[in-house]
Amino acid sequence: MSDLYGVERLPLLRASEMAEIERRAREEHGMPERLLMESAGRAIAAVVQQLLPEGRVVGAVGSGDKGSGTHIALRTLRSWGREVLAVQAADRPPDPALAHRWDIPVAPRNRAEAALASAAVILDGILGTDSTGAPEQGPARLIEAVNGSAAVRVAVDGPSGVDLSTGAVPGVCTRAQITVTLGYPKLGLLFQPARAMCGRILAAEIGLPPAADDEVSALVITPDWAKALLPRRAPDAHKGDAGYLLVAAGRKGMAGAAVLAARAALAMGAGIVRIASDAANREICQTRVPESIFVDIDDDSALAEAGEWAHAVVVGPGFGQDKLAGKRLDRVLQVTGALPVLIDADGLNILAGRTGELAQLGKTRPVAVTPHPGEMARLLGITLGETRIDPVAVAAAAARHLRTAVLLKGAPSVIALSHEPVLVTSAMSSAAASGGSGDVLSGAAGAMLAARMPRREALGVALFYCSRAAQLGPVLGRSSLQVLETLPAALENPGAGAPPLPFILFDQPLPR
């Protein structure tokens, strides 16, 4: 489970954004570059000493700040009594001035394999943070030697060979068991295929100034952020204060979509839920969600009354994509007027050929959409592969083009709204990859909209708690209903405890 310790706002940076923040630290705040390198190196050393306290530490020391930080980490560990060895990973040997007169032996690159064979811990400082493209022959051979070692591999800032901005792995890369990312987490590390190469990710604070929203592409959704936004009921609250939600879902034979969405909304605190569904689903819905009120979706007067009553609407789960489904969607959108609306699943597939209508809808009311990559591809007229190259950029482009708040599902999922940093979930589990999980998420987000929460925040809070619920239990054999039934536990236990070290901001094991 991910933990972010006492942090409500944590930037998630591309390499260029990190470079700009470091420049500001030097030029506007008077922080010498050497001081930042010292802070970084000592943070790496402290993590190694805390988590891996025994055995020789061998550092593959490349050029630039990453190599310097690795060398400083070795010197710090040496001063604490650890046996250390540096391996030259660049054309020039490490700067001896960084050793502060401590005796740190240096093995040349052509003796790297023998040096690495003696290691209990390897620090990967081979390629710099701004490195993109496949590693050249020399670094690639060293990376392969690191991967072939039986030692615990610790990546400095990010594994060598990984694009820290996008998560791309264009060639060979270090397969780390631990990654210590410096200052702020790097955006690409949370996305595949890079995520699988990072192991446990720890973000270490090194004294950088705070980043403003206009300086960052994305923010991590933290437990403290989600907890702070979750609606709290006053002692004298009534159902209307918690919000009335209309869930329009489920063609004949697809009552499960309506049931999951409605139950998730109630679990997240909705005051009353009305289910507008095919008349054939009445018995199932009223049996499985007895707290809800059933509305025949084809009864125009009853649907209109429900539209006037509601504070927000969820439409689309289990709807189908035939002519009748399109007519029902149009009618729901009509009778709910200017209410906040979340459109999911078949609702999005119906609108895929009518994106002009969707963008126009966004001019008249708050709209949120929750596509998976295939639905996003259809909405934007791009390929499925294009949605996965840079999900943050794709979600941001969709939010602008469609005039909506966008939750692009994935591992991790991302949330975009024009003129705001993209939100990225830190809580991930493959248990969420099961039929009906999108219905649960839609209902949870609908409850937040009905509680009068802004769209971006409503999607973020719902995404966090649904993801957290997926983490709280076994991965295999777990259904969406079981994840739904874990939502109350997630609300009570959103995570974040004592950090392993006081400067650790973020701690994410490899997702299961």
PDB file of N, CA and C in Angstrom, residues 313-402:
ATOM      1  N   VAL A 313     -26.146  13.311 -11.223  1.00  0.00           N
ATOM      2  CA  VAL A 313     -26.596  12.122 -11.944  1.00  0.00           C
ATOM      3  C   VAL A 313     -25.396  11.353 -12.490  1.00  0.00           C
ATOM      4  N   VAL A 314     -25.487  10.028 -12.416  1.00  0.00           N
ATOM      5  CA  VAL A 314     -24.551   9.115 -13.076  1.00  0.00           C
ATOM      6  C   VAL A 314     -25.325   8.406 -14.170  1.00  0.00           C
ATOM      7  N   VAL A 315     -24.774   8.366 -15.387  1.00  0.00           N
ATOM      8  CA  VAL A 315     -25.500   7.744 -16.489  1.00  0.00           C
ATOM      9  C   VAL A 315     -24.542   6.934 -17.356  1.00  0.00           C
ATOM     10  N   GLY A 316     -24.997   5.755 -17.776  1.00  0.00           N
ATOM     11  CA  GLY A 316     -24.247   4.979 -18.747  1.00  0.00           C
ATOM     12  C   GLY A 316     -23.882   3.560 -18.391  1.00  0.00           C
ATOM     13  N   PRO A 317     -23.597   3.214 -17.114  1.00  0.00           N
ATOM     14  CA  PRO A 317     -23.182   1.836 -16.829  1.00  0.00           C
ATOM     15  C   PRO A 317     -24.237   0.812 -17.249  1.00  0.00           C
ATOM     16  N   GLY A 318     -23.813  -0.192 -18.018  1.00  0.00           N
ATOM     17  CA  GLY A 318     -24.719  -1.261 -18.427  1.00  0.00           C
ATOM     18  C   GLY A 318     -25.860  -0.817 -19.309  1.00  0.00           C
ATOM     19  N   PHE A 319     -25.725   0.306 -19.991  1.00  0.00           N
ATOM     20  CA  PHE A 319     -26.821   0.897 -20.764  1.00  0.00           C
ATOM     21  C   PHE A 319     -27.094   0.174 -22.075  1.00  0.00           C
ATOM     22  N   GLY A 320     -26.050  -0.423 -22.654  1.00  0.00           N
ATOM     23  CA  GLY A 320     -26.166  -0.898 -24.020  1.00  0.00           C
ATOM     24  C   GLY A 320     -25.862   0.232 -24.986  1.00  0.00           C
ATOM     25  N   GLN A 321     -25.772  -0.116 -26.275  1.00  0.00           N
ATOM     26  CA  GLN A 321     -25.394   0.892 -27.268  1.00  0.00           C
ATOM     27  C   GLN A 321     -26.360   0.931 -28.451  1.00  0.00           C
ATOM     28  N   ASP A 322     -27.538   0.345 -28.287  1.00  0.00           N
ATOM     29  CA  ASP A 322     -28.493   0.329 -29.392  1.00  0.00           C
ATOM     30  C   ASP A 322     -29.293   1.628 -29.435  1.00  0.00           C
ATOM     31  N   LYS A 323     -30.262   1.672 -30.337  1.00  0.00           N
ATOM     32  CA  LYS A 323     -31.058   2.889 -30.523  1.00  0.00           C
ATOM     33  C   LYS A 323     -31.822   3.254 -29.258  1.00  0.00           C
ATOM     34  N   LEU A 324     -32.361   2.239 -28.560  1.00  0.00           N
ATOM     35  CA  LEU A 324     -33.098   2.510 -27.323  1.00  0.00           C
ATOM     36  C   LEU A 324     -32.174   3.118 -26.275  1.00  0.00           C
ATOM     37  N   ALA A 325     -30.942   2.604 -26.187  1.00  0.00           N
ATOM     38  CA  ALA A 325     -29.989   3.147 -25.216  1.00  0.00           C
ATOM     39  C   ALA A 325     -29.684   4.608 -25.513  1.00  0.00           C
ATOM     40  N   GLY A 326     -29.511   4.941 -26.788  1.00  0.00           N
ATOM     41  CA  GLY A 326     -29.261   6.334 -27.152  1.00  0.00           C
ATOM     42  C   GLY A 326     -30.421   7.238 -26.785  1.00  0.00           C
ATOM     43  N   LYS A 327     -31.634   6.749 -27.005  1.00  0.00           N
ATOM     44  CA  LYS A 327     -32.825   7.532 -26.645  1.00  0.00           C
ATOM     45  C   LYS A 327     -32.893   7.744 -25.134  1.00  0.00           C
ATOM     46  N   ARG A 328     -32.603   6.709 -24.376  1.00  0.00           N
ATOM     47  CA  ARG A 328     -32.624   6.828 -22.915  1.00  0.00           C
ATOM     48  C   ARG A 328     -31.565   7.815 -22.429  1.00  0.00           C
ATOM     49  N   LEU A 329     -30.371   7.739 -23.008  1.00  0.00           N
ATOM     50  CA  LEU A 329     -29.311   8.667 -22.613  1.00  0.00           C
ATOM     51  C   LEU A 329     -29.738  10.111 -22.859  1.00  0.00           C
ATOM     52  N   ASP A 330     -30.270  10.371 -24.039  1.00  0.00           N
ATOM     53  CA  ASP A 330     -30.703  11.732 -24.362  1.00  0.00           C
ATOM     54  C   ASP A 330     -31.781  12.211 -23.400  1.00  0.00           C
ATOM     55  N   ARG A 331     -32.691  11.333 -23.042  1.00  0.00           N
ATOM     56  CA  ARG A 331     -33.781  11.716 -22.145  1.00  0.00           C
ATOM     57  C   ARG A 331     -33.246  12.024 -20.744  1.00  0.00           C
ATOM     58  N   VAL A 332     -32.316  11.204 -20.251  1.00  0.00           N
ATOM     59  CA  VAL A 332     -31.731  11.457 -18.927  1.00  0.00           C
ATOM     60  C   VAL A 332     -31.013  12.801 -18.920  1.00  0.00           C
ATOM     61  N   LEU A 333     -30.227  13.073 -19.959  1.00  0.00           N
ATOM     62  CA  LEU A 333     -29.517  14.349 -20.019  1.00  0.00           C
ATOM     63  C   LEU A 333     -30.491  15.521 -20.096  1.00  0.00           C
ATOM     64  N   GLN A 334     -31.609  15.315 -20.780  1.00  0.00           N
ATOM     65  CA  GLN A 334     -32.600  16.390 -20.908  1.00  0.00           C
ATOM     66  C   GLN A 334     -33.269  16.701 -19.570  1.00  0.00           C
ATOM     67  N   VAL A 335     -33.727  15.674 -18.864  1.00  0.00           N
ATOM     68  CA  VAL A 335     -34.532  15.924 -17.658  1.00  0.00           C
ATOM     69  C   VAL A 335     -33.676  16.338 -16.466  1.00  0.00           C
ATOM     70  N   THR A 336     -32.358  16.124 -16.553  1.00  0.00           N
ATOM     71  CA  THR A 336     -31.506  16.519 -15.426  1.00  0.00           C
ATOM     72  C   THR A 336     -30.909  17.908 -15.615  1.00  0.00           C
ATOM     73  N   GLY A 337     -31.274  18.583 -16.693  1.00  0.00           N
ATOM     74  CA  GLY A 337     -30.970  20.000 -16.853  1.00  0.00           C
ATOM     75  C   GLY A 337     -29.504  20.342 -16.701  1.00  0.00           C
ATOM     76  N   ALA A 338     -29.214  21.217 -15.745  1.00  0.00           N
ATOM     77  CA  ALA A 338     -27.850  21.704 -15.531  1.00  0.00           C
ATOM     78  C   ALA A 338     -27.134  20.977 -14.399  1.00  0.00           C
ATOM     79  N   LEU A 339     -27.689  19.847 -13.948  1.00  0.00           N
ATOM     80  CA  LEU A 339     -27.059  19.113 -12.847  1.00  0.00           C
ATOM     81  C   LEU A 339     -25.675  18.594 -13.246  1.00  0.00           C
ATOM     82  N   PRO A 340     -24.758  18.480 -12.290  1.00  0.00           N
ATOM     83  CA  PRO A 340     -23.509  17.779 -12.580  1.00  0.00           C
ATOM     84  C   PRO A 340     -23.806  16.351 -13.034  1.00  0.00           C
ATOM     85  N   VAL A 341     -23.147  15.926 -14.102  1.00  0.00           N
ATOM     86  CA  VAL A 341     -23.404  14.595 -14.647  1.00  0.00           C
ATOM     87  C   VAL A 341     -22.088  13.865 -14.860  1.00  0.00           C
ATOM     88  N   LEU A 342     -22.063  12.602 -14.459  1.00  0.00           N
ATOM     89  CA  LEU A 342     -20.936  11.723 -14.728  1.00  0.00           C
ATOM     90  C   LEU A 342     -21.384  10.707 -15.769  1.00  0.00           C
ATOM     91  N   ILE A 343     -20.671  10.646 -16.879  1.00  0.00           N
ATOM     92  CA  ILE A 343     -21.009   9.737 -17.975  1.00  0.00           C
ATOM     93  C   ILE A 343     -19.937   8.656 -18.046  1.00  0.00           C
ATOM     94  N   ASP A 344     -20.382   7.400 -18.034  1.00  0.00           N
ATOM     95  CA  ASP A 344     -19.446   6.280 -17.981  1.00  0.00           C
ATOM     96  C   ASP A 344     -19.871   5.207 -18.963  1.00  0.00           C
ATOM     97  N   ALA A 345     -18.930   4.317 -19.274  1.00  0.00           N
ATOM     98  CA  ALA A 345     -19.204   3.048 -19.951  1.00  0.00           C
ATOM     99  C   ALA A 345     -19.977   3.244 -21.255  1.00  0.00           C
ATOM    100  N   ASP A 346     -21.146   2.590 -21.368  1.00  0.00           N
ATOM    101  CA  ASP A 346     -21.904   2.666 -22.615  1.00  0.00           C
ATOM    102  C   ASP A 346     -22.351   4.084 -22.930  1.00  0.00           C
ATOM    103  N   GLY A 347     -22.525   4.908 -21.923  1.00  0.00           N
ATOM    104  CA  GLY A 347     -22.832   6.312 -22.186  1.00  0.00           C
ATOM    105  C   GLY A 347     -21.750   6.961 -23.025  1.00  0.00           C
ATOM    106  N   LEU A 348     -20.494   6.622 -22.753  1.00  0.00           N
ATOM    107  CA  LEU A 348     -19.383   7.163 -23.531  1.00  0.00           C
ATOM    108  C   LEU A 348     -19.335   6.553 -24.925  1.00  0.00           C
ATOM    109  N   ASN A 349     -19.625   5.261 -25.022  1.00  0.00           N
ATOM    110  CA  ASN A 349     -19.609   4.618 -26.334  1.00  0.00           C
ATOM    111  C   ASN A 349     -20.693   5.187 -27.240  1.00  0.00           C
ATOM    112  N   ILE A 350     -21.848   5.501 -26.673  1.00  0.00           N
ATOM    113  CA  ILE A 350     -22.911   6.134 -27.459  1.00  0.00           C
ATOM    114  C   ILE A 350     -22.460   7.492 -27.972  1.00  0.00           C
ATOM    115  N   LEU A 351     -21.747   8.235 -27.122  1.00  0.00           N
ATOM    116  CA  LEU A 351     -21.339   9.593 -27.477  1.00  0.00           C
ATOM    117  C   LEU A 351     -20.048   9.639 -28.291  1.00  0.00           C
ATOM    118  N   ALA A 352     -19.403   8.481 -28.506  1.00  0.00           N
ATOM    119  CA  ALA A 352     -18.122   8.480 -29.206  1.00  0.00           C
ATOM    120  C   ALA A 352     -18.236   9.074 -30.602  1.00  0.00           C
ATOM    121  N   GLY A 353     -19.364   8.876 -31.247  1.00  0.00           N
ATOM    122  CA  GLY A 353     -19.574   9.470 -32.562  1.00  0.00           C
ATOM    123  C   GLY A 353     -20.240  10.828 -32.506  1.00  0.00           C
ATOM    124  N   ARG A 354     -20.430  11.331 -31.292  1.00  0.00           N
ATOM    125  CA  ARG A 354     -21.132  12.612 -31.114  1.00  0.00           C
ATOM    126  C   ARG A 354     -20.329  13.517 -30.183  1.00  0.00           C
ATOM    127  N   THR A 355     -18.993  13.539 -30.369  1.00  0.00           N
ATOM    128  CA  THR A 355     -18.153  14.284 -29.431  1.00  0.00           C
ATOM    129  C   THR A 355     -18.441  15.773 -29.464  1.00  0.00           C
ATOM    130  N   GLY A 356     -18.936  16.261 -30.607  1.00  0.00           N
ATOM    131  CA  GLY A 356     -19.339  17.666 -30.646  1.00  0.00           C
ATOM    132  C   GLY A 356     -20.462  17.937 -29.666  1.00  0.00           C
ATOM    133  N   GLU A 357     -21.389  16.985 -29.549  1.00  0.00           N
ATOM    134  CA  GLU A 357     -22.478  17.125 -28.582  1.00  0.00           C
ATOM    135  C   GLU A 357     -21.946  17.085 -27.156  1.00  0.00           C
ATOM    136  N   LEU A 358     -20.949  16.224 -26.925  1.00  0.00           N
ATOM    137  CA  LEU A 358     -20.375  16.128 -25.586  1.00  0.00           C
ATOM    138  C   LEU A 358     -19.691  17.432 -25.202  1.00  0.00           C
ATOM    139  N   ALA A 359     -18.923  18.010 -26.129  1.00  0.00           N
ATOM    140  CA  ALA A 359     -18.263  19.282 -25.845  1.00  0.00           C
ATOM    141  C   ALA A 359     -19.283  20.390 -25.631  1.00  0.00           C
ATOM    142  N   GLN A 360     -20.370  20.368 -26.399  1.00  0.00           N
ATOM    143  CA  GLN A 360     -21.424  21.366 -26.219  1.00  0.00           C
ATOM    144  C   GLN A 360     -22.091  21.199 -24.860  1.00  0.00           C
ATOM    145  N   LEU A 361     -22.274  19.951 -24.445  1.00  0.00           N
ATOM    146  CA  LEU A 361     -22.868  19.681 -23.134  1.00  0.00           C
ATOM    147  C   LEU A 361     -22.013  20.291 -22.029  1.00  0.00           C
ATOM    148  N   GLY A 362     -20.690  20.245 -22.221  1.00  0.00           N
ATOM    149  CA  GLY A 362     -19.782  20.796 -21.231  1.00  0.00           C
ATOM    150  C   GLY A 362     -19.873  22.296 -21.079  1.00  0.00           C
ATOM    151  N   LYS A 363     -20.501  22.977 -22.029  1.00  0.00           N
ATOM    152  CA  LYS A 363     -20.703  24.424 -21.912  1.00  0.00           C
ATOM    153  C   LYS A 363     -21.901  24.768 -21.034  1.00  0.00           C
ATOM    154  N   THR A 364     -22.804  23.801 -20.842  1.00  0.00           N
ATOM    155  CA  THR A 364     -24.074  24.104 -20.175  1.00  0.00           C
ATOM    156  C   THR A 364     -24.185  23.523 -18.776  1.00  0.00           C
ATOM    157  N   ARG A 365     -23.275  22.608 -18.423  1.00  0.00           N
ATOM    158  CA  ARG A 365     -23.371  21.966 -17.114  1.00  0.00           C
ATOM    159  C   ARG A 365     -22.026  21.330 -16.768  1.00  0.00           C
ATOM    160  N   PRO A 366     -21.764  21.035 -15.496  1.00  0.00           N
ATOM    161  CA  PRO A 366     -20.528  20.327 -15.142  1.00  0.00           C
ATOM    162  C   PRO A 366     -20.605  18.866 -15.601  1.00  0.00           C
ATOM    163  N   VAL A 367     -19.653  18.449 -16.411  1.00  0.00           N
ATOM    164  CA  VAL A 367     -19.628  17.092 -16.961  1.00  0.00           C
ATOM    165  C   VAL A 367     -18.324  16.412 -16.553  1.00  0.00           C
ATOM    166  N   ALA A 368     -18.435  15.163 -16.149  1.00  0.00           N
ATOM    167  CA  ALA A 368     -17.267  14.325 -15.876  1.00  0.00           C
ATOM    168  C   ALA A 368     -17.413  13.034 -16.668  1.00  0.00           C
ATOM    169  N   VAL A 369     -16.311  12.551 -17.223  1.00  0.00           N
ATOM    170  CA  VAL A 369     -16.321  11.286 -17.957  1.00  0.00           C
ATOM    171  C   VAL A 369     -15.229  10.390 -17.382  1.00  0.00           C
ATOM    172  N   THR A 370     -15.469   9.077 -17.423  1.00  0.00           N
ATOM    173  CA  THR A 370     -14.548   8.119 -16.796  1.00  0.00           C
ATOM    174  C   THR A 370     -14.196   6.993 -17.765  1.00  0.00           C
ATOM    175  N   PRO A 371     -13.515   7.299 -18.873  1.00  0.00           N
ATOM    176  CA  PRO A 371     -13.224   6.265 -19.872  1.00  0.00           C
ATOM    177  C   PRO A 371     -12.054   5.368 -19.485  1.00  0.00           C
ATOM    178  N   HIS A 372     -12.121   4.110 -19.932  1.00  0.00           N
ATOM    179  CA  HIS A 372     -10.913   3.296 -19.955  1.00  0.00           C
ATOM    180  C   HIS A 372     -10.187   3.603 -21.263  1.00  0.00           C
ATOM    181  N   PRO A 373      -8.959   3.098 -21.473  1.00  0.00           N
ATOM    182  CA  PRO A 373      -8.204   3.498 -22.663  1.00  0.00           C
ATOM    183  C   PRO A 373      -8.934   3.259 -23.983  1.00  0.00           C
ATOM    184  N   GLY A 374      -9.675   2.155 -24.099  1.00  0.00           N
ATOM    185  CA  GLY A 374     -10.408   1.911 -25.337  1.00  0.00           C
ATOM    186  C   GLY A 374     -11.481   2.951 -25.583  1.00  0.00           C
ATOM    187  N   GLU A 375     -12.222   3.301 -24.552  1.00  0.00           N
ATOM    188  CA  GLU A 375     -13.250   4.342 -24.686  1.00  0.00           C
ATOM    189  C   GLU A 375     -12.622   5.697 -24.983  1.00  0.00           C
ATOM    190  N   MET A 376     -11.490   5.983 -24.357  1.00  0.00           N
ATOM    191  CA  MET A 376     -10.803   7.236 -24.636  1.00  0.00           C
ATOM    192  C   MET A 376     -10.363   7.307 -26.090  1.00  0.00           C
ATOM    193  N   ALA A 377      -9.837   6.195 -26.605  1.00  0.00           N
ATOM    194  CA  ALA A 377      -9.414   6.165 -28.002  1.00  0.00           C
ATOM    195  C   ALA A 377     -10.582   6.474 -28.930  1.00  0.00           C
ATOM    196  N   ARG A 378     -11.746   5.909 -28.640  1.00  0.00           N
ATOM    197  CA  ARG A 378     -12.918   6.172 -29.480  1.00  0.00           C
ATOM    198  C   ARG A 378     -13.386   7.622 -29.355  1.00  0.00           C
ATOM    199  N   LEU A 379     -13.329   8.171 -28.155  1.00  0.00           N
ATOM    200  CA  LEU A 379     -13.768   9.556 -27.959  1.00  0.00           C
ATOM    201  C   LEU A 379     -12.881  10.547 -28.708  1.00  0.00           C
ATOM    202  N   LEU A 380     -11.575  10.276 -28.746  1.00  0.00           N
ATOM    203  CA  LEU A 380     -10.642  11.216 -29.364  1.00  0.00           C
ATOM    204  C   LEU A 380     -10.278  10.848 -30.798  1.00  0.00           C
ATOM    205  N   GLY A 381     -10.714   9.681 -31.268  1.00  0.00           N
ATOM    206  CA  GLY A 381     -10.368   9.263 -32.614  1.00  0.00           C
ATOM    207  C   GLY A 381      -8.892   8.930 -32.771  1.00  0.00           C
ATOM    208  N   ILE A 382      -8.292   8.329 -31.729  1.00  0.00           N
ATOM    209  CA  ILE A 382      -6.889   7.927 -31.777  1.00  0.00           C
ATOM    210  C   ILE A 382      -6.804   6.425 -31.533  1.00  0.00           C
ATOM    211  N   THR A 383      -5.599   5.879 -31.641  1.00  0.00           N
ATOM    212  CA  THR A 383      -5.441   4.441 -31.422  1.00  0.00           C
ATOM    213  C   THR A 383      -5.315   4.140 -29.930  1.00  0.00           C
ATOM    214  N   LEU A 384      -5.574   2.890 -29.592  1.00  0.00           N
ATOM    215  CA  LEU A 384      -5.419   2.462 -28.206  1.00  0.00           C
ATOM    216  C   LEU A 384      -3.978   2.666 -27.746  1.00  0.00           C
ATOM    217  N   GLY A 385      -3.022   2.359 -28.607  1.00  0.00           N
ATOM    218  CA  GLY A 385      -1.619   2.536 -28.248  1.00  0.00           C
ATOM    219  C   GLY A 385      -1.277   3.976 -27.931  1.00  0.00           C
ATOM    220  N   GLU A 386      -1.870   4.914 -28.658  1.00  0.00           N
ATOM    221  CA  GLU A 386      -1.588   6.332 -28.411  1.00  0.00           C
ATOM    222  C   GLU A 386      -2.067   6.778 -27.036  1.00  0.00           C
ATOM    223  N   THR A 387      -3.117   6.171 -26.520  1.00  0.00           N
ATOM    224  CA  THR A 387      -3.599   6.561 -25.190  1.00  0.00           C
ATOM    225  C   THR A 387      -2.624   6.145 -24.100  1.00  0.00           C
ATOM    226  N   ARG A 388      -1.757   5.189 -24.405  1.00  0.00           N
ATOM    227  CA  ARG A 388      -0.866   4.636 -23.385  1.00  0.00           C
ATOM    228  C   ARG A 388       0.543   5.220 -23.437  1.00  0.00           C
ATOM    229  N   ILE A 389       0.869   5.966 -24.482  1.00  0.00           N
ATOM    230  CA  ILE A 389       2.214   6.537 -24.585  1.00  0.00           C
ATOM    231  C   ILE A 389       2.442   7.572 -23.497  1.00  0.00           C
ATOM    232  N   ASP A 390       1.459   8.461 -23.307  1.00  0.00           N
ATOM    233  CA  ASP A 390       1.562   9.515 -22.288  1.00  0.00           C
ATOM    234  C   ASP A 390       0.157   9.789 -21.761  1.00  0.00           C
ATOM    235  N   PRO A 391      -0.341   8.956 -20.830  1.00  0.00           N
ATOM    236  CA  PRO A 391      -1.718   9.111 -20.345  1.00  0.00           C
ATOM    237  C   PRO A 391      -2.014  10.485 -19.758  1.00  0.00           C
ATOM    238  N   VAL A 392      -1.028  11.110 -19.129  1.00  0.00           N
ATOM    239  CA  VAL A 392      -1.246  12.442 -18.556  1.00  0.00           C
ATOM    240  C   VAL A 392      -1.551  13.446 -19.656  1.00  0.00           C
ATOM    241  N   ALA A 393      -0.766  13.431 -20.724  1.00  0.00           N
ATOM    242  CA  ALA A 393      -1.004  14.358 -21.832  1.00  0.00           C
ATOM    243  C   ALA A 393      -2.319  14.048 -22.536  1.00  0.00           C
ATOM    244  N   VAL A 394      -2.649  12.766 -22.691  1.00  0.00           N
ATOM    245  CA  VAL A 394      -3.904  12.385 -23.353  1.00  0.00           C
ATOM    246  C   VAL A 394      -5.107  12.851 -22.543  1.00  0.00           C
ATOM    247  N   ALA A 395      -5.083  12.624 -21.235  1.00  0.00           N
ATOM    248  CA  ALA A 395      -6.202  13.048 -20.390  1.00  0.00           C
ATOM    249  C   ALA A 395      -6.354  14.559 -20.402  1.00  0.00           C
ATOM    250  N   ALA A 396      -5.235  15.278 -20.348  1.00  0.00           N
ATOM    251  CA  ALA A 396      -5.296  16.743 -20.372  1.00  0.00           C
ATOM    252  C   ALA A 396      -5.855  17.242 -21.700  1.00  0.00           C
ATOM    253  N   ALA A 397      -5.449  16.610 -22.810  1.00  0.00           N
ATOM    254  CA  ALA A 397      -5.972  17.008 -24.118  1.00  0.00           C
ATOM    255  C   ALA A 397      -7.465  16.720 -24.220  1.00  0.00           C
ATOM    256  N   ALA A 398      -7.896  15.580 -23.693  1.00  0.00           N
ATOM    257  CA  ALA A 398      -9.324  15.240 -23.721  1.00  0.00           C
ATOM    258  C   ALA A 398     -10.142  16.227 -22.901  1.00  0.00           C
ATOM    259  N   ALA A 399      -9.621  16.632 -21.753  1.00  0.00           N
ATOM    260  CA  ALA A 399     -10.348  17.591 -20.916  1.00  0.00           C
ATOM    261  C   ALA A 399     -10.557  18.904 -21.653  1.00  0.00           C
ATOM    262  N   ARG A 400      -9.538  19.343 -22.387  1.00  0.00           N
ATOM    263  CA  ARG A 400      -9.673  20.588 -23.160  1.00  0.00           C
ATOM    264  C   ARG A 400     -10.631  20.406 -24.326  1.00  0.00           C
ATOM    265  N   HIS A 401     -10.469  19.321 -25.054  1.00  0.00           N
ATOM    266  CA  HIS A 401     -11.252  19.098 -26.274  1.00  0.00           C
ATOM    267  C   HIS A 401     -12.729  18.851 -25.976  1.00  0.00           C
ATOM    268  N   LEU A 402     -13.008  18.091 -24.923  1.00  0.00           N
ATOM    269  CA  LEU A 402     -14.385  17.701 -24.603  1.00  0.00           C
ATOM    270  C   LEU A 402     -15.047  18.628 -23.588  1.00  0.00           C
TER     271      LEU A 402
END
